[in-house]
Amino acid sequence: MGVENPAEEAQILLRTRLCNPNYIFTILSDSPDSNYSKLKYIMSSSVTEACNNSALLLGPRGCGKVAILEMVIKDLLQEYPDMICVIKLNGLLHSEDNCALKEIARQLCIENQLVFSKMASFDDNSQFVISMLRECGLAHKTIIFVLDEFDLFTQGKQRLLYSLLDAMQSVTSQAIVVGVSCRLDADQLLEKRVRSRFSHRKLLFLPPSQEDLQRILQHCLLLPTESSLPPQYVAAYNKKLLNILSDDKFKDIVESLCDSDSTFNHLLRFLFVAVCEMDTKSGFLSLDNFKTALSSIQRQPKLEALQDCSILELYILVCLRRLEVKEQETTNFNSVMKEYKSVHDSFQTADYYERNVCLRAFEHLLQRELISLVDNRGHSQSVEFRPVRLLISSHELHQGLKSYRSCPAILHKVLAV
């Protein structure tokens, strides 16, 4: 490909970057106050000083907890290749104590080229893990236990956590337990006997600040000056991109994106879609690319469902909304039909359907989950008499009617009244 098509080469480079967590978080790892620096210090000191340690990485999903942990482990494996053994568990798969201990034994056997026995009991595996901790400690080898979805391991009797942390109290053992959880109170879920053996080191991961956001955007999207790409193209691309990043319209797009989800993962998905939308003929990212990416990533299923509704179904939704405004105590099909007739009489609408046709449309809205039954009681009752509620907001209904191509003008007036 090469220089013959620099735009396609640039697009491939940008997409590769956005799929590489190590590249993304490098820009935020240079500060000594960063979570990367703090976590690396905790884990490297455990390796070099031959001591036991434990830590919790807490924060919302998509804020880089696992990515930062993987970066630290990768760096430590490069610095101390023969002194580290990594065991990874996930609470979604291994929250049951016997299953978790069996998985630890299996990974330790693979790491140390031993034969794993599937028939071993919980006590056998427990003794094996304790002996491996002792042997690795004597060999100055640190075992790193990564417990993803840490809060799920706190369910039940917490035998696994107690066994690991209790074994780490031994002078001969050398291990680190790193828990990863989206629950900020994960340490409070520990039993007293487990909590007393935990070191209570916690690192909090938060969505990027405005300053970090700007650094990430430039770090991810600017092209390198020293590359196989033509210097003139790189200079023109970077100049145009910086103009877009400083544009108020672009800032509004990013603000709208962060209002719904301000995590790193959401931002990276948005940037990836924008890069995929880049016009390879012009070779530059445009503001329209980011607008398209925003509308693509912020899909609104309820509005999309409205586009497939019939005119009658729209009338039923509008009638339900009018009944909500009137604060009617119970809303069911019969009350909707009364409101529908009232609307027809008041506005002299041309669209008036038979009761059985309206009932089918009403049932279709239930299937599409634009409306729902208030409770599951009264199964013996007919749908006509069971109370329902609207599952779409007034704003969404307004937007849906505006974007509906063949929506009768009278419906807008009926909804506004």
Coordinates of C-alpha atoms in Angstrom, one line a residue, residues 145-405:
F145 CA -3.4 -13.6 41.6
V146 CA -5.7 -11.4 39.4
L147 CA -9.3 -11.7 40.6
D148 CA -11.6 -9.9 38.1
E149 CA -15.2 -9.2 39.2
F150 CA -13.7 -9.4 42.7
D151 CA -17.1 -8.7 44.4
L152 CA -18.5 -12.0 43.1
F153 CA -15.8 -13.9 45.1
T154 CA -17.1 -12.4 48.3
Q155 CA -20.4 -14.4 48.0
G156 CA -20.8 -17.5 50.2
K157 CA -18.2 -18.4 52.8
Q158 CA -15.2 -16.7 51.1
R159 CA -13.1 -19.8 51.6
L160 CA -11.0 -19.1 48.6
L161 CA -10.1 -15.5 49.7
Y162 CA -9.4 -16.7 53.2
S163 CA -7.2 -19.6 52.0
L164 CA -5.1 -17.3 49.7
L165 CA -4.7 -14.4 52.2
D166 CA -4.0 -16.8 55.1
A167 CA -1.4 -18.6 53.1
M168 CA 0.2 -15.3 52.4
Q169 CA 0.8 -14.7 56.1
S170 CA 3.6 -17.3 55.9
V171 CA 7.2 -16.0 55.9
T172 CA 8.1 -18.3 53.0
S173 CA 5.2 -17.4 50.6
Q174 CA 5.6 -14.6 48.1
A175 CA 2.4 -13.5 46.4
I176 CA 0.2 -10.5 45.3
V177 CA -3.6 -10.6 45.2
V178 CA -5.1 -7.9 42.9
G179 CA -8.9 -7.6 42.9
V180 CA -10.7 -5.7 40.2
S181 CA -14.3 -4.6 40.8
C182 CA -16.8 -2.0 39.7
R183 CA -18.3 -1.9 43.2
L184 CA -16.7 0.9 45.3
D185 CA -17.7 -0.9 48.5
A186 CA -16.0 -4.2 47.5
D187 CA -13.7 -4.3 50.5
Q188 CA -16.7 -3.9 52.8
L189 CA -18.2 -7.2 51.5
L190 CA -15.3 -9.1 53.0
E191 CA -15.8 -11.1 56.2
K192 CA -14.0 -9.9 59.3
R193 CA -11.4 -12.8 59.2
V194 CA -10.7 -12.1 55.5
R195 CA -10.6 -8.3 55.9
S196 CA -8.1 -8.6 58.7
R197 CA -5.6 -10.3 56.3
F198 CA -6.2 -7.8 53.5
S199 CA -3.7 -4.9 53.1
H200 CA -6.5 -2.3 52.3
R201 CA -4.7 -0.7 49.4
K202 CA -7.3 0.7 47.0
L203 CA -6.8 2.5 43.7
L204 CA -9.8 4.4 42.4
F205 CA -10.3 4.7 38.6
L206 CA -12.5 7.5 37.3
P207 CA -13.6 8.6 33.8
P208 CA -11.2 11.0 32.1
S209 CA -11.2 14.7 33.1
Q210 CA -11.5 17.4 30.4
E211 CA -7.8 17.9 30.3
D212 CA -7.1 14.2 30.0
L213 CA -9.8 14.0 27.3
Q214 CA -8.0 16.6 25.2
R215 CA -4.7 14.8 25.6
I216 CA -6.3 11.4 24.6
L217 CA -7.9 12.9 21.5
Q218 CA -4.7 14.3 20.3
H219 CA -2.7 11.3 21.3
C220 CA -5.0 8.9 19.4
L221 CA -5.8 11.0 16.3
L222 CA -2.7 13.0 15.4
L223 CA -0.5 11.3 12.8
P224 CA 3.3 10.9 13.7
T225 CA 5.7 13.1 11.8
E226 CA 8.2 10.4 11.6
S227 CA 6.5 7.6 9.6
S228 CA 6.2 6.2 6.1
L229 CA 3.4 8.7 5.4
P230 CA 4.2 11.7 3.2
P231 CA 5.3 14.7 5.4
Q232 CA 3.0 17.1 3.4
Y233 CA 0.0 14.9 4.0
V234 CA 0.8 14.5 7.7
A235 CA 1.2 18.2 8.2
A236 CA -2.1 19.0 6.3
Y237 CA -4.0 16.2 8.2
N238 CA -2.7 17.3 11.6
K239 CA -3.5 21.0 10.9
K240 CA -7.1 20.2 9.9
L241 CA -7.6 17.8 12.9
L242 CA -6.4 20.5 15.4
N243 CA -8.9 22.9 13.9
I244 CA -11.7 20.4 14.4
L245 CA -10.7 19.7 18.0
S246 CA -10.8 23.4 18.8
D247 CA -14.2 23.9 17.1
D248 CA -17.1 24.6 19.4
K249 CA -19.3 22.3 17.4
F250 CA -16.9 19.4 18.0
K251 CA -16.8 20.2 21.7
D252 CA -20.6 20.1 21.8
I253 CA -20.4 16.6 20.2
V254 CA -17.9 15.4 22.8
E255 CA -20.0 16.9 25.6
S256 CA -23.1 15.1 24.3
L257 CA -21.1 11.9 24.2
C258 CA -19.9 12.2 27.7
D259 CA -23.3 13.1 29.1
S260 CA -24.5 9.6 28.3
D261 CA -21.2 7.7 29.1
S262 CA -17.9 9.4 30.0
T263 CA -15.8 6.2 30.2
F264 CA -12.7 5.4 28.1
N265 CA -14.4 2.5 26.4
H266 CA -17.3 4.6 25.2
L267 CA -14.9 7.3 23.9
L268 CA -12.7 4.8 22.1
R269 CA -15.8 3.2 20.4
F270 CA -16.9 6.7 19.3
L271 CA -13.4 7.5 17.8
F272 CA -13.2 4.1 16.1
V273 CA -16.5 4.7 14.3
A274 CA -15.4 8.2 13.3
V275 CA -12.1 6.9 11.9
C276 CA -14.0 4.2 9.9
E277 CA -16.2 7.0 8.5
M278 CA -13.2 8.9 7.2
D279 CA -13.3 9.7 3.5
T280 CA -10.2 8.1 2.0
K281 CA -10.5 10.2 -1.1
S282 CA -10.0 13.5 0.7
G283 CA -7.8 11.8 3.3
F284 CA -9.0 13.9 6.2
L285 CA -11.3 13.5 9.2
S286 CA -14.2 15.9 9.1
L287 CA -16.8 17.2 11.6
D288 CA -19.4 15.2 9.8
N289 CA -17.5 12.0 10.6
F290 CA -17.8 12.7 14.3
K291 CA -21.5 13.6 14.0
T292 CA -22.2 10.3 12.2
A293 CA -20.2 8.4 14.8
L294 CA -22.2 10.1 17.6
S295 CA -25.6 9.2 16.0
S296 CA -24.4 5.7 15.4
I297 CA -23.1 5.1 18.9
Q298 CA -26.0 6.8 20.6
R299 CA -28.7 4.7 19.0
Q300 CA -32.2 5.1 20.5
P301 CA -34.1 1.8 20.2
K302 CA -37.4 3.4 21.2
L303 CA -37.3 6.0 18.5
E304 CA -36.3 3.3 16.0
A305 CA -39.3 1.2 17.1
L306 CA -41.6 4.1 16.6
Q307 CA -40.6 4.2 12.9
D308 CA -42.1 0.8 12.4
C309 CA -45.4 1.6 14.1
S310 CA -48.7 2.0 12.2
I311 CA -50.7 5.3 12.3
L312 CA -53.2 3.6 14.6
E313 CA -50.4 2.5 17.0
L314 CA -49.2 6.1 17.1
Y315 CA -52.7 7.3 18.0
I316 CA -52.8 4.8 20.9
L317 CA -49.4 6.0 22.2
V318 CA -50.5 9.6 22.0
C319 CA -53.8 8.7 23.9
L320 CA -51.8 7.0 26.6
R321 CA -49.6 10.0 26.9
R322 CA -52.7 12.3 27.2
L323 CA -54.0 10.0 30.0
E324 CA -50.7 10.2 31.8
V325 CA -50.9 14.0 31.7
K326 CA -54.4 13.8 33.1
E327 CA -53.0 11.6 35.9
Q328 CA -55.7 9.0 35.5
E329 CA -55.3 6.3 38.2
T330 CA -55.7 3.2 36.1
T331 CA -54.9 3.1 32.4
N332 CA -56.1 0.1 30.3
F333 CA -57.3 -0.6 26.8
N334 CA -60.8 0.5 27.6
S335 CA -59.7 3.9 29.0
V336 CA -57.5 4.3 25.9
M337 CA -60.5 3.6 23.6
K338 CA -62.5 6.3 25.5
E339 CA -59.7 8.8 25.0
Y340 CA -59.3 7.7 21.3
K341 CA -63.0 8.4 20.7
S342 CA -62.8 11.7 22.6
V343 CA -59.9 12.8 20.3
H344 CA -61.8 11.7 17.2
D345 CA -64.8 13.7 18.3
S346 CA -62.9 16.8 19.3
F347 CA -60.6 17.0 16.3
Q348 CA -62.7 15.3 13.7
T349 CA -59.9 13.0 12.7
A350 CA -60.2 10.9 9.5
D351 CA -58.4 8.0 11.1
Y352 CA -60.9 6.0 13.2
Y353 CA -60.7 2.2 13.5
E354 CA -62.9 -0.5 14.8
R355 CA -62.4 -1.8 18.4
N356 CA -61.0 -5.2 17.4
V357 CA -58.5 -3.6 15.1
C358 CA -57.4 -1.3 17.9
L359 CA -57.0 -4.2 20.2
R360 CA -54.6 -5.9 17.8
A361 CA -52.6 -2.7 17.6
F362 CA -52.6 -2.5 21.4
E363 CA -51.3 -6.0 21.7
H364 CA -48.6 -5.3 19.1
L365 CA -47.4 -2.4 21.2
L366 CA -47.1 -4.7 24.2
Q367 CA -45.0 -7.1 22.1
R368 CA -42.8 -4.3 20.9
E369 CA -42.4 -3.2 24.6
L370 CA -43.4 0.4 23.9
I371 CA -46.1 -0.2 26.6
S372 CA -46.1 -2.8 29.3
L373 CA -48.5 -4.4 31.8
V374 CA -48.2 -2.7 35.3
D375 CA -47.9 -6.1 37.0
N376 CA -48.2 -9.8 36.3
R377 CA -51.2 -10.4 38.4
G378 CA -54.6 -11.1 36.9
H379 CA -53.5 -13.5 34.2
S380 CA -57.1 -14.7 34.0
Q381 CA -58.2 -11.2 32.9
S382 CA -58.4 -10.2 29.3
V383 CA -55.8 -7.7 28.1
E384 CA -58.5 -5.1 27.7
F385 CA -59.0 -4.8 31.5
R386 CA -55.3 -5.1 32.7
P387 CA -53.6 -1.8 33.6
V388 CA -50.7 -0.7 31.4
R389 CA -48.0 2.0 31.4
L390 CA -46.2 3.9 28.7
L391 CA -42.5 2.9 28.3
I392 CA -41.6 5.9 26.1
S393 CA -41.0 9.5 27.4
S394 CA -42.9 12.5 26.2
H395 CA -39.7 13.8 24.5
E396 CA -39.1 10.6 22.7
L397 CA -42.7 10.5 21.5
H398 CA -42.4 14.1 20.2
Q399 CA -39.1 13.2 18.4
G400 CA -40.6 10.0 17.0
L401 CA -43.6 11.8 15.5
K402 CA -41.3 14.5 14.0
S403 CA -39.1 11.9 12.3
Y404 CA -42.1 9.7 11.2
R405 CA -42.5 10.4 7.5

